[in-house]
XYZ file of N, CA, C and O in Angstrom:
792
model
N 86.130 96.197 -137.473
C 85.842 94.859 -137.963
C 87.051 94.345 -138.739
O 87.550 95.007 -139.627
N 87.498 93.168 -138.364
C 88.668 92.594 -139.036
C 88.227 91.684 -140.166
O 87.216 90.993 -140.065
N 88.983 91.728 -141.228
C 88.679 90.845 -142.369
C 89.417 89.530 -142.191
O 90.526 89.494 -141.669
N 88.755 88.488 -142.656
C 89.344 87.149 -142.538
C 90.392 86.960 -143.607
O 90.157 87.218 -144.785
N 91.557 86.505 -143.187
C 92.642 86.188 -144.136
C 92.975 84.716 -144.010
O 93.273 84.257 -142.915
N 92.901 83.986 -145.134
C 93.263 82.559 -145.051
C 94.731 82.423 -144.720
O 95.544 83.285 -145.048
N 95.064 81.358 -144.027
C 96.483 81.165 -143.676
C 97.331 80.977 -144.930
O 96.861 80.478 -145.952
N 98.549 81.441 -144.807
C 99.478 81.296 -145.941
C 99.692 79.823 -146.228
O 99.702 78.989 -145.326
N 99.847 79.522 -147.510
C 100.042 78.128 -147.906
C 101.354 77.597 -147.344
O 102.376 78.275 -147.364
N 101.272 76.402 -146.822
C 102.474 75.781 -146.259
C 103.123 74.818 -147.246
O 104.062 74.125 -146.900
N 102.590 74.779 -148.465
C 103.166 73.880 -149.476
C 104.449 74.480 -150.007
O 104.462 75.635 -150.440
N 105.562 73.774 -149.926
C 106.821 74.346 -150.426
C 106.763 74.543 -151.932
O 106.149 73.773 -152.662
N 107.387 75.610 -152.374
C 107.357 75.941 -153.811
C 108.560 75.366 -154.559
O 108.631 75.473 -155.764
N 109.507 74.800 -153.851
C 110.710 74.293 -154.514
C 110.703 72.771 -154.635
O 111.729 72.121 -154.515
N 109.507 72.199 -154.877
C 109.413 70.748 -155.048
C 110.083 70.330 -156.348
O 110.047 71.067 -157.340
N 110.705 69.151 -156.385
C 111.306 68.694 -157.650
C 110.226 68.401 -158.675
O 109.080 68.116 -158.332
N 110.611 68.496 -159.934
C 109.663 68.205 -161.018
C 109.246 66.745 -160.944
O 110.047 65.886 -160.553
N 107.988 66.452 -161.288
C 107.550 65.050 -161.226
C 108.327 64.197 -162.205
O 108.745 64.649 -163.271
N 108.514 62.953 -161.836
C 109.219 62.024 -162.714
C 108.376 61.745 -163.951
O 107.146 61.755 -163.875
N 109.008 61.505 -165.101
C 108.227 61.177 -166.298
C 107.498 59.856 -166.103
O 107.942 58.982 -165.369
N 106.348 59.751 -166.757
C 105.560 58.521 -166.652
C 106.360 57.358 -167.224
O 107.070 57.508 -168.222
N 106.296 56.191 -166.593
C 107.044 55.050 -167.123
C 106.513 54.643 -168.488
O 105.356 54.883 -168.827
N 107.397 54.039 -169.268
C 107.001 53.585 -170.602
C 105.936 52.509 -170.481
O 106.006 51.638 -169.626
N 104.951 52.593 -171.350
C 103.918 51.560 -171.358
C 104.526 50.268 -171.880
O 105.227 50.266 -172.895
N 104.283 49.145 -171.181
C 104.847 47.876 -171.669
C 104.118 47.330 -172.891
O 104.597 46.413 -173.536
N 102.955 47.899 -173.208
C 102.166 47.397 -174.327
C 102.771 47.858 -175.654
O 103.239 48.980 -175.785
N 102.736 46.970 -176.623
C 103.227 47.292 -177.965
C 102.252 48.250 -178.650
O 101.067 48.298 -178.304
N 102.735 49.021 -179.631
C 101.815 49.836 -180.428
C 100.788 48.936 -181.122
O 100.999 47.724 -181.240
N 99.682 49.498 -181.580
C 98.658 48.678 -182.238
C 99.237 47.865 -183.407
O 100.149 48.316 -184.102
N 98.677 46.671 -183.594
C 99.171 45.771 -184.636
C 99.082 46.416 -186.012
O 99.975 46.244 -186.839
N 98.032 47.167 -186.264
C 97.876 47.804 -187.577
C 99.049 48.749 -187.860
O 99.595 48.769 -188.957
N 99.455 49.515 -186.843
C 100.576 50.443 -187.032
C 101.889 49.693 -187.199
O 102.740 50.062 -188.019
N 102.091 48.610 -186.443
C 103.323 47.830 -186.584
C 103.420 47.184 -187.959
O 104.496 47.125 -188.557
N 102.293 46.693 -188.488
C 102.331 46.063 -189.805
C 102.495 47.101 -190.915
O 103.141 46.825 -191.937
N 101.943 48.301 -190.735
C 102.173 49.374 -191.707
C 103.649 49.735 -191.732
O 104.247 49.932 -192.798
N 104.271 49.775 -190.553
C 105.711 50.027 -190.463
C 106.483 48.899 -191.134
O 107.468 49.143 -191.839
N 106.033 47.667 -190.935
C 106.676 46.487 -191.519
C 106.660 46.583 -193.046
O 107.659 46.320 -193.722
N 105.514 46.978 -193.621
C 105.412 47.107 -195.075
C 106.280 48.249 -195.598
O 106.928 48.130 -196.643
N 106.286 49.361 -194.863
C 107.117 50.504 -195.264
C 108.592 50.118 -195.217
O 109.368 50.481 -196.101
N 108.972 49.350 -194.197
C 110.356 48.875 -194.089
C 110.716 48.015 -195.304
O 111.810 48.111 -195.855
N 109.762 47.180 -195.735
C 109.998 46.342 -196.905
C 110.245 47.163 -198.157
O 111.112 46.827 -198.980
N 109.500 48.269 -198.311
C 109.720 49.132 -199.481
C 111.096 49.793 -199.419
O 111.789 49.894 -200.435
N 111.505 50.225 -198.226
C 112.821 50.853 -198.100
C 113.942 49.859 -198.372
O 115.011 50.234 -198.870
N 113.686 48.585 -198.067
C 114.724 47.572 -198.276
C 115.019 47.333 -199.752
O 116.090 46.829 -200.100
N 114.091 47.713 -200.647
C 114.380 47.602 -202.076
C 115.618 48.421 -202.437
O 116.447 48.003 -203.251
N 115.734 49.608 -201.842
C 116.911 50.442 -202.088
C 118.186 49.795 -201.580
O 119.224 49.825 -202.252
N 118.104 49.192 -200.381
C 119.276 48.505 -199.819
C 119.667 47.330 -200.705
O 120.846 47.110 -200.990
N 118.668 46.557 -201.178
C 118.942 45.408 -202.051
C 119.576 45.876 -203.359
O 120.537 45.261 -203.855
N 119.063 46.960 -203.917
C 119.592 47.455 -205.188
C 121.063 47.854 -205.048
O 121.908 47.452 -205.853
N 121.368 48.630 -204.011
C 122.747 49.090 -203.818
C 123.668 47.907 -203.513
O 124.761 47.785 -204.074
N 123.223 47.015 -202.608
C 124.050 45.858 -202.246
C 124.236 44.929 -203.452
O 125.336 44.406 -203.672
N 123.174 44.718 -204.236
C 123.284 43.866 -205.423
C 124.230 44.445 -206.456
O 125.022 43.716 -207.073
N 124.159 45.767 -206.636
C 125.065 46.423 -207.582
C 126.511 46.297 -207.113
O 127.411 45.993 -207.906
N 126.732 46.511 -205.817
C 128.074 46.390 -205.263
C 128.602 44.961 -205.420
O 129.746 44.747 -205.826
N 127.756 43.979 -205.129
C 128.175 42.573 -205.246
C 128.514 42.214 -206.684
O 129.543 41.591 -206.955
N 127.637 42.593 -207.613
C 127.890 42.233 -209.018
C 129.119 42.944 -209.560
O 129.840 42.395 -210.407
N 129.419 44.136 -209.068
C 130.622 44.851 -209.502
C 131.876 44.184 -208.959
O 132.856 43.994 -209.681
N 131.838 43.827 -207.666
C 133.022 43.234 -207.047
C 133.308 41.830 -207.569
O 134.466 41.429 -207.687
N 132.245 41.072 -207.891
C 132.446 39.692 -208.351
C 132.421 39.562 -209.871
O 132.577 38.465 -210.388
N 132.184 40.683 -210.568
C 132.107 40.681 -212.023
C 131.046 39.691 -212.516
O 131.254 38.981 -213.513
N 129.906 39.651 -211.813
C 128.805 38.766 -212.202
C 128.098 39.357 -213.409
O 127.675 40.515 -213.388
N 127.939 38.563 -214.461
C 127.325 39.041 -215.701
C 125.880 38.577 -215.842
O 125.087 39.216 -216.515
N 125.535 37.456 -215.220
C 124.196 36.892 -215.366
C 123.518 36.879 -214.002
O 124.160 36.637 -212.983
N 122.205 37.105 -213.982
C 121.473 37.203 -212.728
C 121.494 35.946 -211.880
O 121.372 36.016 -210.667
N 121.620 34.770 -212.520
C 121.617 33.513 -211.776
C 123.010 33.052 -211.360
O 123.134 32.086 -210.617
N 124.045 33.736 -211.848
C 125.408 33.391 -211.431
C 125.614 33.852 -209.985
O 125.146 34.930 -209.586
N 126.335 33.061 -209.223
C 126.656 33.402 -207.828
C 125.417 33.710 -206.990
O 125.457 34.555 -206.099
N 124.308 33.030 -207.299
C 123.043 33.344 -206.624
C 123.130 33.115 -205.126
O 122.682 33.958 -204.337
N 123.705 31.994 -204.707
C 123.786 31.693 -203.276
C 124.759 32.624 -202.557
O 124.524 33.010 -201.420
N 125.820 32.987 -203.229
C 126.762 33.942 -202.637
C 126.100 35.310 -202.466
O 126.303 35.992 -201.460
N 125.286 35.696 -203.451
C 124.557 36.961 -203.343
C 123.576 36.923 -202.183
O 123.449 37.901 -201.426
N 122.874 35.801 -202.003
C 121.939 35.678 -200.888
C 122.661 35.787 -199.543
O 122.185 36.458 -198.624
N 123.820 35.147 -199.442
C 124.602 35.240 -198.205
C 125.080 36.670 -197.974
O 125.055 37.179 -196.843
N 125.485 37.334 -199.046
C 125.938 38.725 -198.944
C 124.799 39.627 -198.474
O 124.989 40.476 -197.599
N 123.607 39.425 -199.048
C 122.455 40.239 -198.638
C 122.073 39.974 -197.184
O 121.692 40.891 -196.457
N 122.189 38.720 -196.748
C 121.906 38.386 -195.347
C 122.819 39.179 -194.415
O 122.374 39.725 -193.403
N 124.097 39.262 -194.772
C 125.061 40.015 -193.962
C 124.757 41.511 -194.021
O 124.777 42.202 -192.991
N 124.466 42.029 -195.214
C 124.160 43.458 -195.357
C 122.917 43.821 -194.549
O 122.892 44.833 -193.828
N 121.864 43.013 -194.641
C 120.654 43.255 -193.853
C 120.972 43.222 -192.359
O 120.452 44.026 -191.578
N 121.826 42.272 -191.965
C 122.195 42.174 -190.563
C 122.886 43.430 -190.066
O 122.594 43.937 -188.981
N 123.823 43.947 -190.873
C 124.512 45.188 -190.504
C 123.522 46.345 -190.436
O 123.534 47.137 -189.482
N 122.657 46.439 -191.431
C 121.666 47.527 -191.488
C 120.771 47.524 -190.250
O 120.653 48.528 -189.541
N 120.122 46.381 -189.974
C 119.165 46.341 -188.871
C 119.854 46.403 -187.510
O 119.358 47.071 -186.591
N 120.987 45.728 -187.353
C 121.682 45.773 -186.069
C 122.111 47.194 -185.735
O 121.946 47.658 -184.606
N 122.626 47.899 -186.724
C 123.084 49.273 -186.486
C 121.909 50.181 -186.126
O 121.987 50.931 -185.150
N 120.825 50.122 -186.874
C 119.686 51.007 -186.601
C 118.960 50.624 -185.316
O 118.578 51.492 -184.529
N 118.738 49.330 -185.087
C 118.020 48.918 -183.880
C 118.806 49.249 -182.627
O 118.222 49.553 -181.587
N 120.129 49.193 -182.693
C 120.920 49.550 -181.506
C 120.835 51.045 -181.220
O 121.206 51.487 -180.139
N 120.337 51.824 -182.163
C 120.094 53.251 -181.962
C 118.620 53.555 -181.693
O 118.246 54.706 -181.570
N 117.795 52.515 -181.656
C 116.406 52.698 -181.250
C 115.378 52.473 -182.324
O 114.271 52.034 -182.026
N 115.706 52.781 -183.573
C 114.707 52.627 -184.630
C 115.331 52.770 -186.003
O 116.398 53.353 -186.157
N 114.638 52.210 -186.989
C 114.985 52.434 -188.391
C 114.201 53.649 -188.877
O 113.395 54.217 -188.133
N 114.406 54.035 -190.120
C 113.672 55.171 -190.667
C 112.171 54.896 -190.673
O 111.359 55.759 -190.329
N 111.788 53.673 -191.056
C 110.363 53.327 -191.079
C 109.775 53.369 -189.673
O 108.654 53.857 -189.472
N 110.507 52.859 -188.683
C 110.012 52.875 -187.308
C 109.876 54.305 -186.798
O 108.922 54.636 -186.081
N 110.816 55.168 -187.166
C 110.733 56.574 -186.748
C 109.508 57.237 -187.362
O 108.815 58.020 -186.710
N 109.230 56.923 -188.620
C 108.068 57.496 -189.297
C 106.769 57.103 -188.599
O 105.856 57.915 -188.469
N 106.682 55.862 -188.127
C 105.469 55.364 -187.479
C 105.529 55.462 -185.952
O 104.695 54.890 -185.262
N 106.513 56.215 -185.435
C 106.638 56.476 -183.989
C 106.730 55.184 -183.176
O 106.011 55.001 -182.193
N 107.596 54.296 -183.630
C 107.828 53.022 -182.937
C 109.309 52.949 -182.580
O 110.164 53.319 -183.384
N 109.584 52.474 -181.389
C 110.961 52.328 -180.921
C 111.157 50.914 -180.403
O 110.236 50.332 -179.835
N 112.341 50.363 -180.591
C 112.660 49.036 -180.059
C 113.594 49.220 -178.875
O 114.580 49.968 -178.955
N 113.262 48.585 -177.758
C 114.051 48.659 -176.532
C 114.177 47.252 -175.957
O 113.507 46.318 -176.414
N 115.026 47.116 -174.933
C 115.100 45.826 -174.263
C 114.003 45.729 -173.208
O 113.178 46.644 -173.084
N 113.981 44.667 -172.429
C 112.902 44.471 -171.461
C 112.891 45.549 -170.390
O 111.847 45.856 -169.827
N 114.048 46.148 -170.111
C 114.135 47.200 -169.093
C 113.843 48.579 -169.670
O 113.892 49.575 -168.947
N 113.527 48.646 -170.965
C 113.237 49.933 -171.590
C 114.476 50.690 -172.033
O 114.394 51.870 -172.374
N 115.638 50.027 -172.042
C 116.888 50.666 -172.437
C 117.201 50.379 -173.904
O 116.654 49.460 -174.500
N 118.116 51.165 -174.441
C 118.554 50.974 -175.828
C 119.200 49.594 -175.977
O 119.858 49.104 -175.067
N 119.005 48.976 -177.146
C 119.547 47.633 -177.378
C 121.060 47.674 -177.516
O 121.620 48.587 -178.116
N 121.698 46.646 -176.978
C 123.118 46.451 -177.244
C 123.255 45.844 -178.645
O 122.289 45.311 -179.201
N 124.453 45.940 -179.199
C 124.683 45.363 -180.534
C 124.394 43.859 -180.553
O 123.726 43.379 -181.482
N 124.860 43.061 -179.552
C 124.539 41.627 -179.590
C 123.041 41.341 -179.511
O 122.545 40.440 -180.194
N 122.301 42.113 -178.706
C 120.851 41.874 -178.615
C 120.160 42.273 -179.913
O 119.225 41.615 -180.360
N 120.611 43.354 -180.536
C 120.042 43.760 -181.828
C 120.324 42.695 -182.881
O 119.464 42.392 -183.717
N 121.526 42.106 -182.828
C 121.862 41.036 -183.774
C 120.995 39.803 -183.523
O 120.516 39.166 -184.477
N 120.760 39.475 -182.245
C 119.891 38.335 -181.921
C 118.473 38.595 -182.428
O 117.820 37.691 -182.965
N 117.994 39.825 -182.299
C 116.658 40.158 -182.810
C 116.617 39.999 -184.331
O 115.627 39.524 -184.887
N 117.699 40.388 -185.006
C 117.742 40.241 -186.460
C 117.650 38.774 -186.866
O 116.868 38.419 -187.750
N 118.454 37.929 -186.224
C 118.450 36.501 -186.572
C 117.073 35.900 -186.305
O 116.518 35.166 -187.139
N 116.477 36.218 -185.155
C 115.163 35.671 -184.817
C 114.046 36.240 -185.696
O 113.018 35.593 -185.892
N 114.243 37.441 -186.232
C 113.209 38.025 -187.092
C 113.058 37.254 -188.405
O 112.048 37.406 -189.100
N 114.040 36.406 -188.731
C 113.907 35.587 -189.939
C 112.820 34.523 -189.781
O 112.445 33.876 -190.760
N 112.288 34.351 -188.574
C 111.145 33.451 -188.393
C 109.911 33.962 -189.147
O 108.964 33.216 -189.359
N 109.924 35.243 -189.540
C 108.853 35.768 -190.397
C 108.853 35.051 -191.756
O 107.809 34.958 -192.401
N 110.025 34.600 -192.219
C 110.154 34.128 -193.599
C 110.630 32.688 -193.754
O 110.227 32.014 -194.695
N 111.535 32.222 -192.890
C 112.185 30.938 -193.120
C 111.243 29.736 -193.155
O 111.376 28.897 -194.048
N 110.274 29.581 -192.238
C 109.409 28.395 -192.308
C 108.660 28.260 -193.640
O 108.725 27.197 -194.263
N 107.975 29.323 -194.125
C 107.288 29.125 -195.415
C 108.253 28.947 -196.583
O 107.965 28.194 -197.519
N 109.402 29.611 -196.543
C 110.372 29.430 -197.623
C 110.948 28.023 -197.617
O 111.203 27.447 -198.679
N 111.146 27.464 -196.422
C 111.635 26.085 -196.331
C 110.608 25.107 -196.895
O 110.960 24.160 -197.609
N 109.327 25.324 -196.610
C 108.268 24.464 -197.143
C 108.217 24.581 -198.662
O 108.122 23.579 -199.383
N 108.275 25.825 -199.161
C 108.219 26.040 -200.611
C 109.400 25.376 -201.311
O 109.247 24.799 -202.392
N 110.578 25.419 -200.703
C 111.759 24.793 -201.296
C 111.677 23.271 -201.232
O 111.991 22.579 -202.207
N 111.220 22.759 -200.080
C 111.152 21.304 -199.902
C 110.199 20.656 -200.892
O 110.453 19.558 -201.386
N 109.085 21.340 -201.180
C 108.087 20.762 -202.089
C 108.172 21.340 -203.500
O 107.295 21.068 -204.322
N 109.207 22.126 -203.766
C 109.410 22.732 -205.091
C 108.135 23.404 -205.597
O 107.700 23.178 -206.731
N 107.543 24.248 -204.747
C 106.290 24.914 -205.101
C 106.551 26.033 -206.102
O 107.594 26.696 -206.048
N 105.602 26.270 -207.004
C 105.754 27.410 -207.911
C 105.673 28.729 -207.132
O 105.209 28.768 -205.996
N 106.116 29.794 -207.783
C 106.221 31.097 -207.119
C 104.883 31.557 -206.539
O 104.830 32.068 -205.416
N 103.785 31.369 -207.277
C 102.470 31.816 -206.805
C 102.063 31.131 -205.507
O 101.603 31.776 -204.563
N 102.236 29.812 -205.456
C 101.875 29.071 -204.241
C 102.790 29.434 -203.085
O 102.357 29.535 -201.935
N 104.074 29.645 -203.379
C 105.014 30.046 -202.327
C 104.619 31.393 -201.732
O 104.688 31.590 -200.510
N 104.169 32.330 -202.584
C 103.742 33.641 -202.082
C 102.493 33.538 -201.221
O 102.350 34.244 -200.220
N 101.561 32.641 -201.592
C 100.355 32.435 -200.781
C 100.721 31.903 -199.402
O 100.230 32.380 -198.374
N 101.618 30.905 -199.375
C 102.042 30.331 -198.094
C 102.784 31.376 -197.262
O 102.562 31.501 -196.048
N 103.637 32.162 -197.899
C 104.381 33.200 -197.191
C 103.438 34.241 -196.603
O 103.568 34.637 -195.436
N 102.454 34.684 -197.385
C 101.494 35.681 -196.904
C 100.683 35.130 -195.732
O 100.461 35.831 -194.732
N 100.247 33.881 -195.850
C 99.495 33.271 -194.752
C 100.321 33.152 -193.488
O 99.831 33.429 -192.384
N 101.594 32.757 -193.627
C 102.459 32.624 -192.461
C 102.702 33.980 -191.796
O 102.690 34.092 -190.567
N 102.938 35.023 -192.596
C 103.152 36.364 -192.037
C 101.917 36.811 -191.253
O 102.024 37.371 -190.158
N 100.731 36.547 -191.809
C 99.491 36.923 -191.103
C 99.364 36.157 -189.781
O 99.019 36.752 -188.745
N 99.653 34.862 -189.804
C 99.580 34.059 -188.574
C 100.600 34.558 -187.558
O 100.294 34.729 -186.364
N 101.831 34.814 -188.019
C 102.894 35.280 -187.125
C 102.508 36.610 -186.473
O 102.750 36.826 -185.278
N 101.915 37.509 -187.266
C 101.506 38.802 -186.718
C 100.378 38.631 -185.703
O 100.390 39.245 -184.631
N 99.399 37.779 -186.022
C 98.256 37.593 -185.125
C 98.638 36.871 -183.835
O 97.944 37.017 -182.824
N 99.733 36.120 -183.847
C 100.184 35.461 -182.622
C 100.532 36.469 -181.531
O 100.514 36.135 -180.350
N 100.837 37.710 -181.920
C 101.156 38.730 -180.911
C 99.959 39.036 -180.024
O 100.126 39.535 -178.914
N 98.745 38.712 -180.482
C 97.547 38.925 -179.657
C 97.570 38.079 -178.387
O 96.919 38.421 -177.404
N 98.313 36.974 -178.410
C 98.346 36.073 -177.261
C 99.460 36.423 -176.270
O 99.537 35.823 -175.210
N 100.330 37.363 -176.640
C 101.383 37.794 -175.717
C 100.791 38.822 -174.741
O 99.993 39.667 -175.149
N 101.156 38.775 -173.464
C 100.565 39.714 -172.487
C 100.751 41.182 -172.855
O 99.895 42.009 -172.545
N 101.867 41.502 -173.523
C 102.125 42.892 -173.912
C 101.962 43.110 -175.413
O 102.368 44.137 -175.937
N 101.351 42.138 -176.085
C 101.081 42.202 -177.528
C 102.360 42.297 -178.362
O 102.359 42.849 -179.458
N 103.457 41.746 -177.859
C 104.721 41.771 -178.589
C 104.786 40.594 -179.558
O 104.161 39.563 -179.344
N 105.574 40.771 -180.628
C 105.804 39.672 -181.553
C 106.632 38.591 -180.861
O 107.407 38.870 -179.947
N 106.485 37.355 -181.346
C 107.178 36.234 -180.711
C 108.692 36.382 -180.788
O 109.411 36.079 -179.832
N 109.209 36.877 -181.913
C 110.663 37.026 -182.008
C 111.182 38.081 -181.041
O 112.303 37.999 -180.562
N 110.360 39.096 -180.722
C 110.766 40.074 -179.709
C 110.797 39.438 -178.330
O 111.715 39.685 -177.542
N 109.794 38.612 -178.023
C 109.768 37.926 -176.727
C 110.981 37.003 -176.593
O 111.605 36.935 -175.524
N 111.358 36.325 -177.673
C 112.512 35.420 -177.631
C 113.834 36.184 -177.528
O 114.775 35.726 -176.881
N 113.909 37.356 -178.157
C 115.154 38.133 -178.162
C 115.297 39.020 -176.930
O 116.348 39.636 -176.744
N 114.246 39.106 -176.109
C 114.314 39.989 -174.940
C 114.173 41.453 -175.312
O 114.735 42.327 -174.653
N 113.426 41.723 -176.383
C 113.205 43.093 -176.834
C 111.711 43.368 -176.862
O 110.892 42.453 -176.746
N 111.354 44.629 -177.031
C 109.941 44.973 -177.184
C 109.807 46.256 -177.984
O 110.713 47.101 -177.989
N 108.690 46.370 -178.672
C 108.374 47.575 -179.425
C 107.482 48.453 -178.566
O 106.545 47.965 -177.936
N 107.776 49.750 -178.548
C 106.991 50.693 -177.761
C 106.623 51.886 -178.627
O 107.219 52.111 -179.685
N 105.643 52.644 -178.159
C 105.263 53.887 -178.833
C 106.312 54.940 -178.516
O 106.737 55.075 -177.372
N 106.758 55.671 -179.512
C 107.751 56.726 -179.314
C 107.066 58.073 -179.426
O 106.490 58.403 -180.461
N 107.115 58.842 -178.343
C 106.549 60.184 -178.362
C 107.405 61.095 -179.232
O 108.632 60.957 -179.278
N 106.746 62.043 -179.898
C 107.481 63.037 -180.676
C 107.991 64.093 -179.701
O 107.256 64.541 -178.825
N 109.253 64.488 -179.836
C 109.807 65.537 -178.986
C 109.046 66.837 -179.224
O 108.604 67.109 -180.343
N 108.878 67.683 -178.166
C 108.097 68.919 -178.321
C 108.588 69.811 -179.454
O 107.788 70.344 -180.212
N 109.919 69.976 -179.601
C 110.417 70.852 -180.671
C 110.124 70.247 -182.042
O 109.815 70.954 -182.988
N 110.185 68.908 -182.150
C 109.865 68.249 -183.420
C 108.386 68.398 -183.724
O 107.990 68.573 -184.872
N 107.547 68.337 -182.683
C 106.110 68.502 -182.878
C 105.799 69.913 -183.363
O 104.961 70.109 -184.246
N 106.509 70.919 -182.803
C 106.287 72.304 -183.248
C 106.710 72.490 -184.693
O 106.033 73.162 -185.465
N 107.865 71.866 -185.067
C 108.315 71.973 -186.457
C 107.321 71.315 -187.406
O 107.040 71.829 -188.492
N 106.778 70.158 -186.983
C 105.808 69.459 -187.825
C 104.557 70.301 -188.017
O 104.030 70.421 -189.129
N 104.071 70.923 -186.940
C 102.882 71.785 -187.054
C 103.167 72.984 -187.944
O 102.312 73.407 -188.728
N 104.367 73.555 -187.831
C 104.727 74.713 -188.663
C 104.763 74.317 -190.136
O 104.305 75.075 -191.000
N 105.303 73.106 -190.431
C 105.333 72.640 -191.829
C 103.918 72.441 -192.361
O 103.620 72.807 -193.492
N 103.054 71.810 -191.534
C 101.685 71.601 -191.972
C 100.960 72.909 -192.203
O 100.189 73.061 -193.155
N 101.211 73.912 -191.337
C 100.584 75.225 -191.497
C 101.080 75.891 -192.766
O 100.307 76.493 -193.516
N 102.401 75.768 -193.044
C 102.956 76.376 -194.250
C 102.390 75.719 -195.504
O 102.179 76.399 -196.516
N 102.139 74.415 -195.460
C 101.567 73.731 -196.614
C 100.132 74.168 -196.862
O 99.688 74.237 -198.003
N 99.393 74.453 -195.787
C 98.010 74.905 -195.955
C 97.924 76.313 -196.486
O 96.989 76.669 -197.175
N 98.924 77.158 -196.167
C 98.905 78.564 -196.616
C 99.285 78.726 -198.061
O 99.635 77.913 -198.781
């Protein structure tokens, strides 16, 4: 009596590895993007402090209101250098913490000119309410209310974009995506968490 033997598999064993899944065009959740936005604002206090100290040292400014407009222009340039440099590398420290990456429409790293365009357009978060507050000479409290309301409206407008991107990203040809943690970084993070529990 002969035993039945299934035929040998004809599937080749040297198939190439599957291609990685394409990046999702959808932006990370709005709550995570706004948490990153707030964290970025806290980190910018350090940049403002260092830049302000450098400016006051170089210009020998003794009073806080002296050279105010020059200081604002200087900070605008410093912020531009900071964000353009980090965005052209994919993310700032706050974005890395919240696993968010900025790319162009093709999913590639931003060029310096595109990162600079994103920086200039990102001022739409602040310029309209600040212009209104200045035009009507509003007190600080009312200006903050208008600014907070505008930021909320600007953030919620991303709900109407097909990929949930912010309007300044759509205008700059950029998009925010979820950034996966590299496997070795994930292992290190788990090891740190385990060590903290022990």
